[in-house]
Coordinates of C-alpha atoms in Angstrom, one line a residue:
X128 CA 84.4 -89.5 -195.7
X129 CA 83.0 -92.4 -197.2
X130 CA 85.5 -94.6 -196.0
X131 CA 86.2 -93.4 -192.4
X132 CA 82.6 -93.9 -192.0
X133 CA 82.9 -97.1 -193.2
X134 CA 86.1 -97.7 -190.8
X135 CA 83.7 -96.3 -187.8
X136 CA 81.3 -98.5 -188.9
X137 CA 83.5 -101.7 -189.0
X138 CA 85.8 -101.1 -185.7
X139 CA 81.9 -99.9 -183.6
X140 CA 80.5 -103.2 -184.7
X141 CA 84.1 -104.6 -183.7
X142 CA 84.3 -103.3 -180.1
X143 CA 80.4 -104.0 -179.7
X144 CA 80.9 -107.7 -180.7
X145 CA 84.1 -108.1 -179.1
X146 CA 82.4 -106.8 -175.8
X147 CA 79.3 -108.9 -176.1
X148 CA 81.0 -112.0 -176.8
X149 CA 83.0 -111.1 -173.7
X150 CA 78.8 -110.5 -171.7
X151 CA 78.1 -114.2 -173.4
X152 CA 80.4 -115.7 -172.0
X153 CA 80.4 -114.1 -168.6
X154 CA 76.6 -115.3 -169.0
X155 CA 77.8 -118.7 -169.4
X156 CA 79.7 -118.5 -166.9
X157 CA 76.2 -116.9 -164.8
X158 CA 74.1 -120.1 -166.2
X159 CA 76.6 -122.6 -165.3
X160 CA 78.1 -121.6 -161.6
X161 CA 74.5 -120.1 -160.0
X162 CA 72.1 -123.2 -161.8
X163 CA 73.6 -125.4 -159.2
X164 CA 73.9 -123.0 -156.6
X165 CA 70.2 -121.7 -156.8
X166 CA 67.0 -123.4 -157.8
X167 CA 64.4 -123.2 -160.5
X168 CA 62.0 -121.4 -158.2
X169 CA 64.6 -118.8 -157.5
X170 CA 64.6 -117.8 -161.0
X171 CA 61.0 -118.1 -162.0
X172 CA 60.6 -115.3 -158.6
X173 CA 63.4 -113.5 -160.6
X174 CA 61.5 -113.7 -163.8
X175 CA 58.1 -112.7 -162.7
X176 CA 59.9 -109.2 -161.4
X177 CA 61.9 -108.7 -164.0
X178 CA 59.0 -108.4 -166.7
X179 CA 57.2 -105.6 -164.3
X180 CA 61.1 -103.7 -164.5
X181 CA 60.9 -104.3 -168.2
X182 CA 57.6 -102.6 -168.7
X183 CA 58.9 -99.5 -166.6
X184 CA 61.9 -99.2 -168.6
X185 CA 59.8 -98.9 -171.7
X186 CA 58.3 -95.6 -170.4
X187 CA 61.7 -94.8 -168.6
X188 CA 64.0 -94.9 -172.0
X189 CA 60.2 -92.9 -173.7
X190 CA 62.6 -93.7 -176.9
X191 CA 64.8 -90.7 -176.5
X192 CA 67.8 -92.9 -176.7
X193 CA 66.8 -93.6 -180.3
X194 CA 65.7 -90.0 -180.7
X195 CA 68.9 -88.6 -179.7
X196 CA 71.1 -91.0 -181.4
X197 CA 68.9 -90.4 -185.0
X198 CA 68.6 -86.8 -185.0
X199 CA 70.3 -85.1 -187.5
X200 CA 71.5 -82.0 -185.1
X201 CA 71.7 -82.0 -181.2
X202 CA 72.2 -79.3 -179.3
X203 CA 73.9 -79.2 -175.4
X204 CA 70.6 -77.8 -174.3
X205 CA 68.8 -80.4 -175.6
X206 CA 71.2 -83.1 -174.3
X207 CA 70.5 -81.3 -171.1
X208 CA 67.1 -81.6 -171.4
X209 CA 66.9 -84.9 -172.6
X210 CA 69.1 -86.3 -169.4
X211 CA 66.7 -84.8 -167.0
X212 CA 63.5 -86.1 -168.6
X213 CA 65.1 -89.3 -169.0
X214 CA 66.3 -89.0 -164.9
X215 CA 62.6 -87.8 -163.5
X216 CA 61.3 -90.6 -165.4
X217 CA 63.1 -93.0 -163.5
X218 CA 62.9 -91.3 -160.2
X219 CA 58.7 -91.4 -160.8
X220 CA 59.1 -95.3 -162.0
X221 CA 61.1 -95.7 -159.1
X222 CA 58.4 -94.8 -156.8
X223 CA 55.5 -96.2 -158.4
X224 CA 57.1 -99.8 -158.8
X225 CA 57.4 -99.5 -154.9
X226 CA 54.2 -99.0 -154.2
X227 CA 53.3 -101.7 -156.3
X228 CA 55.3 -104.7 -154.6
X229 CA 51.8 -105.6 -152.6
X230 CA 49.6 -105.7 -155.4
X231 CA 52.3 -107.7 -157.4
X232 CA 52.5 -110.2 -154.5
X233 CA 48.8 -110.7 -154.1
X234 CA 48.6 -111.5 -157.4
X235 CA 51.7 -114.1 -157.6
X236 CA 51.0 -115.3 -154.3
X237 CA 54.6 -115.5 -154.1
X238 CA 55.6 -113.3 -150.4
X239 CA 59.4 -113.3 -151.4
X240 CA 58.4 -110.9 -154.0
X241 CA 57.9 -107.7 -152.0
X242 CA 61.3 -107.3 -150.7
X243 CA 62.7 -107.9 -154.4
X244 CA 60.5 -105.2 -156.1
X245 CA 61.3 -102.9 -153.2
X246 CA 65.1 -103.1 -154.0
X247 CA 65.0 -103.9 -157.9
X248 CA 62.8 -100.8 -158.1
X249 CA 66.2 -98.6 -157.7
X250 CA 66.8 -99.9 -161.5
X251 CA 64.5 -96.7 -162.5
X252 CA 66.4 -94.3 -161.2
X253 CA 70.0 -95.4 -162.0
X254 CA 68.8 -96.8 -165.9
X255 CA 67.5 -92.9 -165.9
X256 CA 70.6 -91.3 -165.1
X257 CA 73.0 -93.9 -167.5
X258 CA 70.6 -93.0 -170.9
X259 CA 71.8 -89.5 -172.0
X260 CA 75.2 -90.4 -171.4
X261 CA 75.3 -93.8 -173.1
X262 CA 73.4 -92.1 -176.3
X263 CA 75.7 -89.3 -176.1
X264 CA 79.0 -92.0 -176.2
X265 CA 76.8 -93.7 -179.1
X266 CA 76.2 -90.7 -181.3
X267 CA 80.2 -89.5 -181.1
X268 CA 80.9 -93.2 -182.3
X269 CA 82.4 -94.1 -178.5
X270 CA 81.8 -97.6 -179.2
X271 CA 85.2 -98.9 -177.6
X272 CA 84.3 -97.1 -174.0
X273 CA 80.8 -98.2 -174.2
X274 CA 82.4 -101.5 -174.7
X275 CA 84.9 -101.6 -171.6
X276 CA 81.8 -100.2 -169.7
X277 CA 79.5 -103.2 -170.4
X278 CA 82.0 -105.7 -170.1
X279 CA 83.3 -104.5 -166.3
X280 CA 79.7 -104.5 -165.4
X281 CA 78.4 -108.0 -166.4
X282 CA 82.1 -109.4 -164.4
X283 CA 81.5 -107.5 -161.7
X284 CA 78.2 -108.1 -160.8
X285 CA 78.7 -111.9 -161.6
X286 CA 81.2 -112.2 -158.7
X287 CA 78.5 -110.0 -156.9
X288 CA 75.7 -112.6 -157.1
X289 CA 78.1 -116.0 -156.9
X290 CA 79.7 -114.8 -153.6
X291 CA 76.1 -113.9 -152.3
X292 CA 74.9 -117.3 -153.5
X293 CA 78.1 -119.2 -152.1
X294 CA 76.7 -117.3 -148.6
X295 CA 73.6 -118.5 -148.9
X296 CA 71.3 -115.3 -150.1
X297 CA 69.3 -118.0 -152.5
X298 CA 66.8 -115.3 -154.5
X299 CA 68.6 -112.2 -153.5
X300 CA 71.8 -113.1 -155.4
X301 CA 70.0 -112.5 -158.2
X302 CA 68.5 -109.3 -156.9
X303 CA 72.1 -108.1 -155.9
X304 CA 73.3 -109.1 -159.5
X305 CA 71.2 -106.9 -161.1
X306 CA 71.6 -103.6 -158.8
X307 CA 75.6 -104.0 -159.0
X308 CA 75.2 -103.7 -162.6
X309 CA 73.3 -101.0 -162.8
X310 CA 75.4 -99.2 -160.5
X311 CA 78.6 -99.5 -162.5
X312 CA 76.7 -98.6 -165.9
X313 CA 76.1 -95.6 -164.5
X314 CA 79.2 -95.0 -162.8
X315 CA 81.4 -95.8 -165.9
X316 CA 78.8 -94.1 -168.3
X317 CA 79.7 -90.5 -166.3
X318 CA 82.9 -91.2 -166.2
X319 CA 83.1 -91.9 -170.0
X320 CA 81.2 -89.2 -171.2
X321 CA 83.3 -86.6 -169.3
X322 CA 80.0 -84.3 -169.1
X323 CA 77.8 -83.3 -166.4
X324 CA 74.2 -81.7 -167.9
X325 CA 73.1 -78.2 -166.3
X326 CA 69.6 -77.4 -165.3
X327 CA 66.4 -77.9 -167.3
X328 CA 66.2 -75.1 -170.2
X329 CA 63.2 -74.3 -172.1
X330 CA 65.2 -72.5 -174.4
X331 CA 66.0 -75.4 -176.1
X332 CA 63.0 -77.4 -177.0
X333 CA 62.9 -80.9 -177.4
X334 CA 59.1 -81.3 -178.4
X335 CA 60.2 -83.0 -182.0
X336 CA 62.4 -85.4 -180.0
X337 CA 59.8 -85.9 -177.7
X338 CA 57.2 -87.1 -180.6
X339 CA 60.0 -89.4 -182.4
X340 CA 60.5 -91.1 -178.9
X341 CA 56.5 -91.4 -178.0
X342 CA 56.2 -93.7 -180.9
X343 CA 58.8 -95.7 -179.8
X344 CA 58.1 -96.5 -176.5
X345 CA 53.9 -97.7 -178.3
X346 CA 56.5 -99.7 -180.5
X347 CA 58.7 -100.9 -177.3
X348 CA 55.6 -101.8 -175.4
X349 CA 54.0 -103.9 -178.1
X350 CA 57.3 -105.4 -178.7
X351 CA 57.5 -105.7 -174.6
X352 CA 54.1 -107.2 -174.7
X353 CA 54.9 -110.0 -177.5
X354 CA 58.0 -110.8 -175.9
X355 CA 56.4 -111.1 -172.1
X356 CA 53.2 -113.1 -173.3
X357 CA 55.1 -116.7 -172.9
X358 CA 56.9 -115.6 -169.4
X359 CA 53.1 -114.4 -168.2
X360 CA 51.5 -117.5 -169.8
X361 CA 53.2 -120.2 -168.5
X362 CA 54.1 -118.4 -164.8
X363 CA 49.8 -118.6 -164.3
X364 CA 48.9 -121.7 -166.2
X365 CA 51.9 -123.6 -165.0
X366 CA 53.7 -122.4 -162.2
X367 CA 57.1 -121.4 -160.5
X368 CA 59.3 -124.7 -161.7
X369 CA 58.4 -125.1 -165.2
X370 CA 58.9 -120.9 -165.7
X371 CA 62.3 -121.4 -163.9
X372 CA 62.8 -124.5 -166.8
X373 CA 61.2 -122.5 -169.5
X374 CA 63.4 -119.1 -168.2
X375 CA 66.7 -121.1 -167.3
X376 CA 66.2 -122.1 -171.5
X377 CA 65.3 -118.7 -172.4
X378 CA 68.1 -116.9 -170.4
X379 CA 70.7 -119.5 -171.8
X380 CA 70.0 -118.5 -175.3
X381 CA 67.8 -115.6 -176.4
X382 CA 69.4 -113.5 -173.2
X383 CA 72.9 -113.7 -175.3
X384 CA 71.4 -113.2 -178.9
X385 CA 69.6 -109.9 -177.6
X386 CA 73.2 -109.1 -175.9
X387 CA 74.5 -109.1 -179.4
X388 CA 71.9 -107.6 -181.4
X389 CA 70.4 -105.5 -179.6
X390 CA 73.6 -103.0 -178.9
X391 CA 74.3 -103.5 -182.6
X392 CA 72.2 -100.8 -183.5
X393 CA 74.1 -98.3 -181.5
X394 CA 76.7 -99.5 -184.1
X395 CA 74.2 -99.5 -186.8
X396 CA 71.8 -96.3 -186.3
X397 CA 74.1 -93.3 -186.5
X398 CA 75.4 -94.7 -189.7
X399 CA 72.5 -95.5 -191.2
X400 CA 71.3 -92.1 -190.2
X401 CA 74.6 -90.6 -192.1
X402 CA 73.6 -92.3 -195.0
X403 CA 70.1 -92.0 -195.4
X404 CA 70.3 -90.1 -198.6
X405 CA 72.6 -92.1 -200.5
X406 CA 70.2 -94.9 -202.1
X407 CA 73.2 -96.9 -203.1
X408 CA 75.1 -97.1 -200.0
X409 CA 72.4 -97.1 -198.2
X410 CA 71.2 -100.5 -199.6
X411 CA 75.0 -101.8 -199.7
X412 CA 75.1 -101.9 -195.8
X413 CA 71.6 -103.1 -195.1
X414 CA 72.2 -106.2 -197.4
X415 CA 75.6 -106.5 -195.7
X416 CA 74.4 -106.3 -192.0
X417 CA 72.1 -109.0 -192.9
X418 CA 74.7 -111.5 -194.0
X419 CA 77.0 -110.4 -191.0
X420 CA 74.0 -110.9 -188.7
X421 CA 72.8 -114.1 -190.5
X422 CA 75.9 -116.3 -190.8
X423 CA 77.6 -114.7 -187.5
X424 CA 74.5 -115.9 -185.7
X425 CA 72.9 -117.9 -187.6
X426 CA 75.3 -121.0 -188.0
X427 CA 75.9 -120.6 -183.8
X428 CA 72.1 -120.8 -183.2
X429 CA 71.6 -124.0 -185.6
X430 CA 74.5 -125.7 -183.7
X431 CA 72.4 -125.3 -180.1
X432 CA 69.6 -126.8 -182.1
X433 CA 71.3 -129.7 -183.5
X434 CA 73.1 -130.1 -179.8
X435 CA 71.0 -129.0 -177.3
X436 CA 70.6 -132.2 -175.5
X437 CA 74.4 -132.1 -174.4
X438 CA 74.4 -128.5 -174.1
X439 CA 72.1 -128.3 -171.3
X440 CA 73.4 -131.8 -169.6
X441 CA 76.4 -129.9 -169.6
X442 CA 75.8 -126.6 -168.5
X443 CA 73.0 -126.6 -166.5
X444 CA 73.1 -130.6 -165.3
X445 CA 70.6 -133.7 -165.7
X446 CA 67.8 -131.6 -163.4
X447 CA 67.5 -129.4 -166.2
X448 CA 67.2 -131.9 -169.3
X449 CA 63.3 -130.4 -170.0
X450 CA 64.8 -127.5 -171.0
X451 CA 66.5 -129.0 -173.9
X452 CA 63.9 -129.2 -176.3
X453 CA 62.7 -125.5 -175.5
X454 CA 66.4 -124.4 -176.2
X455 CA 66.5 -125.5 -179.3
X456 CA 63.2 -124.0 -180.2
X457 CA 64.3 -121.2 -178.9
X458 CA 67.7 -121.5 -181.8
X459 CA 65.4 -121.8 -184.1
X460 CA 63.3 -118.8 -183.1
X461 CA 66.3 -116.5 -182.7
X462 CA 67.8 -117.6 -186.5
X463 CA 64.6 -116.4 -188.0
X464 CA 64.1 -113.2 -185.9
X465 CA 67.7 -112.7 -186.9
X466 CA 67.2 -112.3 -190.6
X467 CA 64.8 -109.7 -190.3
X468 CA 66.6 -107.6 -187.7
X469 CA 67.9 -105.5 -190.1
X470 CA 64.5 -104.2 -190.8
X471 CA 64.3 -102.7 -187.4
X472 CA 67.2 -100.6 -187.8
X473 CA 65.5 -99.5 -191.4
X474 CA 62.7 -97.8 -189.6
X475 CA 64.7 -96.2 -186.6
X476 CA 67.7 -94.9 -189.1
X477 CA 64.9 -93.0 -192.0
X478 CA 63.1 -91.7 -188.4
X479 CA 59.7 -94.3 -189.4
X480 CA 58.1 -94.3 -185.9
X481 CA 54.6 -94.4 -186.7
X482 CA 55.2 -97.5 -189.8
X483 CA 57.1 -98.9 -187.5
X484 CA 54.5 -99.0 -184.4
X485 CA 51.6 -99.9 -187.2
X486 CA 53.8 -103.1 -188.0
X487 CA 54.6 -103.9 -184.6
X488 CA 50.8 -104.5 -183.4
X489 CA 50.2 -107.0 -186.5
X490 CA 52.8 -108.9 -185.4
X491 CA 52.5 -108.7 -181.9
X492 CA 49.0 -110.2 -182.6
X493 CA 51.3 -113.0 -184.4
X494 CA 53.0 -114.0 -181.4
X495 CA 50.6 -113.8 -179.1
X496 CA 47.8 -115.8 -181.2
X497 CA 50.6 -118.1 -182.2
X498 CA 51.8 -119.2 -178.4
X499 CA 48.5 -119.1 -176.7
X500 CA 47.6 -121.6 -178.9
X501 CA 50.6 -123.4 -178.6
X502 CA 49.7 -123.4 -174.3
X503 CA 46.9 -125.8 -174.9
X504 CA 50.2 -127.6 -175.7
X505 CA 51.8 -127.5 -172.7
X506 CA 55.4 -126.1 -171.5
X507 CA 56.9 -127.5 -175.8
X508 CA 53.6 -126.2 -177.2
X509 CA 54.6 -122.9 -176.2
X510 CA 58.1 -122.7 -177.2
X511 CA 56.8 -124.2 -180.8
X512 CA 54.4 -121.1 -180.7
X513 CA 57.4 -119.1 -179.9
X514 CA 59.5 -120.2 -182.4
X515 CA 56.3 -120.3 -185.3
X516 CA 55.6 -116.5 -184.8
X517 CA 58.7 -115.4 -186.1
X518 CA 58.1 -117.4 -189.4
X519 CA 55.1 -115.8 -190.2
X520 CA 56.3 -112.5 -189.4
X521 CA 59.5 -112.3 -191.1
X522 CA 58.5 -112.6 -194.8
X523 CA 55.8 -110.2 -193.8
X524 CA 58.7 -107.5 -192.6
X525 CA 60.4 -107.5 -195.7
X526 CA 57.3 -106.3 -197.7
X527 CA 55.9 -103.9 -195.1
X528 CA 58.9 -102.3 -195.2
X529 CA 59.0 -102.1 -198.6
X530 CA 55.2 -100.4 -199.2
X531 CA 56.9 -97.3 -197.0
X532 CA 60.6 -96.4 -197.5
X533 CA 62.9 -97.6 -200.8
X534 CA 64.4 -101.4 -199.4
X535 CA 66.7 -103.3 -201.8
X536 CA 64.0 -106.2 -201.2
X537 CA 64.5 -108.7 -203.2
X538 CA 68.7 -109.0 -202.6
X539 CA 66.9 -109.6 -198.7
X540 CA 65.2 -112.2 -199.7
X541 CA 67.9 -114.0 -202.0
X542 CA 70.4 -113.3 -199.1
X543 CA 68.2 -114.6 -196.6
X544 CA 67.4 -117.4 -198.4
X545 CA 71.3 -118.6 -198.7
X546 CA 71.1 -118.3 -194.8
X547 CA 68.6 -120.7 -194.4
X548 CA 69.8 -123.2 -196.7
X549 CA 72.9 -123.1 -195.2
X550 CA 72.4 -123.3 -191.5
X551 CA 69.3 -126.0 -192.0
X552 CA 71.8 -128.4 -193.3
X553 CA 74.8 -127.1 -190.5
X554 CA 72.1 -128.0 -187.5
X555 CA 70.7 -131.3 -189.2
X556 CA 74.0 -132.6 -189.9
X557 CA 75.2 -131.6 -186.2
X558 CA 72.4 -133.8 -184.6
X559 CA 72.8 -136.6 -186.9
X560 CA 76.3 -137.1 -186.4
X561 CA 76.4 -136.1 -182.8
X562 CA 73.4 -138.7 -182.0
X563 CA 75.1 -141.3 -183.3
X564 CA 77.6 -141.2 -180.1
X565 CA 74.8 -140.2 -177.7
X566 CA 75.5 -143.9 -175.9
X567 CA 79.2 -142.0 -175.0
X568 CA 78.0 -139.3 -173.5
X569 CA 77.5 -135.7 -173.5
X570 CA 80.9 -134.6 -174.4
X571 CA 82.0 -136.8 -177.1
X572 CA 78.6 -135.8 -178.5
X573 CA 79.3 -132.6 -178.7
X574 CA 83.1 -132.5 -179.2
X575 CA 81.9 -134.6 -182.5
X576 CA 78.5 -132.7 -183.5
X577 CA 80.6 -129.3 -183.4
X578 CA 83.3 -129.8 -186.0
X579 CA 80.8 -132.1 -188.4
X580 CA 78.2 -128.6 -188.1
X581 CA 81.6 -126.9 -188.3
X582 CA 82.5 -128.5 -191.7
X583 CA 79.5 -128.3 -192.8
X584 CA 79.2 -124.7 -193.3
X585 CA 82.6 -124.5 -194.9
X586 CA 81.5 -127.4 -197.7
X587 CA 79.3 -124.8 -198.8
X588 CA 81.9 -122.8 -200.1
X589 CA 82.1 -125.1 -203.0
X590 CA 79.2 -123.1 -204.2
X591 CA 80.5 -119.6 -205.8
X592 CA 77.5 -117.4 -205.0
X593 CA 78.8 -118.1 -200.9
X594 CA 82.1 -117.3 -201.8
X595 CA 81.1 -114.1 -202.7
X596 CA 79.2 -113.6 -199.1
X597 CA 82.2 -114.7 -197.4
X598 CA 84.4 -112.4 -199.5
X599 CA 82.3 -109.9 -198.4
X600 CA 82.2 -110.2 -194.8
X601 CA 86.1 -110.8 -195.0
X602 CA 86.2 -107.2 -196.4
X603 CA 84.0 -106.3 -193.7
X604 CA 86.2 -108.0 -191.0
X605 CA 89.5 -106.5 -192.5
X606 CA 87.8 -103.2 -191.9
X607 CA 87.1 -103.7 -188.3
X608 CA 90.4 -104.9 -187.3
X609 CA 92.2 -102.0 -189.2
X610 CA 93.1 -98.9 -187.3
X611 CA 92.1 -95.7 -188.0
X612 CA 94.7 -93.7 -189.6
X613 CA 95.9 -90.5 -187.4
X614 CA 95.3 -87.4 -189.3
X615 CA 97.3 -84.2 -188.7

């Protein structure tokens, strides 16, 4: 048992990687063709809706993704019941977010935005009907379908928005982006699941489920709130363009990190949950996930830091160079939020709701103290309040979570530590030795910052105590490219 689970373990966070490495580059691909096709204004409009959808989706999920992933035990009835809270949620959102595209346009002042909430308020309702099925191919360990499903719906409502954009739709190309891929998560996700819920019972309560999931969507919205205050902020203080700069930097890096975090703990939660119990084991693959997630993404992150300036002249083109500086805030930002990911999935996995939400408004207060102070800045003083929030708040994770649930703390703190030391000196040496070609251009600076960041990383192998780390993630690797043996 203990080794299949590992294998599920290993080949989930195999598929999930594999297919968001496929969504990051399809999100390259997004950044780089519709940049030059549309303008900064068409994504700041884009932006400004887009955090209204978010905050419905809070309340649309109400957590009982999570809660049906974690629990122990999970009746059909309840699955039943779940899908058609989960649906009349997003039917009600649906409507309200409507109704709301004149308020929403009085207060941007922006008229294009009534016609885009009026469509992108269909998100609701087809988000509502994908989240019982996508939990339910989560908690059977589906990870390879849930995969093929993401994948197929990032391509095909890329071609969606460049053909629209090639045709001239400006704004809505966007707009028709994001419905297309709604439309085939759902579609695949039924498919997949090969399960159609029957009616509403009351037979099969769901009231514990229910209260797991209300103190997850508190924790969602403060989380929501944190992450929306910089968008907000800089939209009203200083307009349309410098959001589209400030999103356009955002969207090109913390839009694929989320991609590969964020369905992680679908990978992560129902074996976490499984082994709850066992102390030992437990603690072996929280320190493990941290090292995966530190120098998988860490050493990445540090390289758009140290080569930022090329990246963007490259993929978004000279009108966007006052991004650069915001993307590799924004690097730095994600590295550190990074490390203490792992802590999340602690407090979903040992079913810590409340602790969890309690945490969340102290650092939500973080953020928000740390980049309205960095707005007196201007457009860089905000992302360096971005990127100082996490700092604070991730030494401050660690011993939260340690006051409420056992944590192997201080093998955290070494292995974070080694992270840090490593990918400091991959991103420094990156820039130094790319800027000393910066008279050749853009791609010889990069072509030569990559391998010297590159190399880097690998000198450190010198040092025994990384050795052991990469040993370990080997093992891990090994594990996700191994098949499953058949049984009889």
């Amino acid at each position: 048992m203990s080794s299949n689970l590992a294998h599920s373990a290993a080949r989930g966070a195999f598929f999930t990687l594999g297919a968001q490495g496929a969504k990051i580059i399809l999100q390259f691909l997004s950044v780089i063709v519709l940049a030059r096709l549309l303008t900064p204004h068409d994504y700041g409009l884009i932006a400004i809706v887009l955090v209204v959808v978010g905050i419905g989706e809070i309340f649309r999920d109400f957590g009982l993704t999570s809660a049906s992933i974690q629990a122990p035990t999970l009746s059909t009835g309840q699955r039943d019941n779940l899908f058609w809270i989960n649906a009349g949620i997003g039917l009600l959102l649906t409507a309200v977010m409507y109704f709301l595209a004149v308020p929403i346009e009085a207060v941007t002042r922006q008229p294009e935005i009534v016609g885009m909430v009026h469509w992108l308020c269909l998100l609701f309702l087809l988000n509502g009907l994908a989240t019982q099925h996508r939990a339910n191919l989560a908690r059977d360990l589906r990870f390879r379908a849930m995969a093929a499903i993401d994948v197929s719906a990032a391509a095909i409502a890329l071609t969606a928005a460049v053909v629209a954009a090639l045709l001239g739709a400006e704004y809505w190309a966007l707009v028709i982006q994001q419905l297309t891929s709604g439309v085939v998560v759902v579609v695949g996700s039924v498919l997949a699941g090969r399960w159609l819920p029957r009616w509403y019972s009351r037979a099969h309560s769901v009231r514990a489920l229910l209260g797991f999931g209300w103190n997850i969507v508190a924790t969602n919205l403060l989380v929501y709130a944190g992450s929306q205050i910089d968008t907000v902020l800089v939209g009203l203080k200083f307009g349309t363009t410098p959001l589209g700069l400030y999103n356009r930097a955002y969207q090109l890096l913390m839009t694929p990190l989320t991609q590969v975090r964020s369905p992680m703990k679908n990978v992560a939660l129902p074996v976490l949950s499984r082994v709850q119990q066992e102390p030992a084991r437990f603690d072996n693959y929280v320190t493990a996930a941290q090292l995966m997630l530190g120098y998988g993404l860490g050493i990445p992150l540090v390289l758009v830091t140290g080569l930022s300036d090329p990246i963007v002249r490259i993929m978004l083109g000279p009108r966007w160079l006052e991004a650069a500086p915001i993307l590799g805030l924004f690097a730095v930002a994600g590295l550190l939020s990074t490390i203490a990911f792992v802590g999340y999935w602690v407090y979903l996995s040992r079913g810590l709701g409340r602790q969890l939400f309690l945490y969340t408004i102290v650092t939500t207060l973080i953020k928000a103290a740390c980049i309205v102070t960095g707005s007196f800045f201007g457009l860089i003083g905000v992302a360096i309040g971005f990127t100082v929030a996490p700092a604070i708040s991730w030494p401050l994770s660690l011993f939260w979570l340690s006051r409420v649930t056992p944590m192997p703390t201080a093998r955290l703190y070494a292995g974070a530590g080694r992270i840090l030391a490593l990918t400091a000196s991959v991103g420094v040496v990156a820039w130094a030795v790319a800027s000393t070609v910066s008279s050749w251009g853009s791609w010889p600076m990069l072509l030569v910052g990559l391998p010297a960041g590159l190399l880097t990383a690998v000198a450190f192998l010198i040092l025994p105590v990384y050795r052991r780390d990469l040993q370990n993630l080997w093992t891990f690797v090994r594990l996700m490219l191994k098949r499953q043996p058949r049984t009889a």
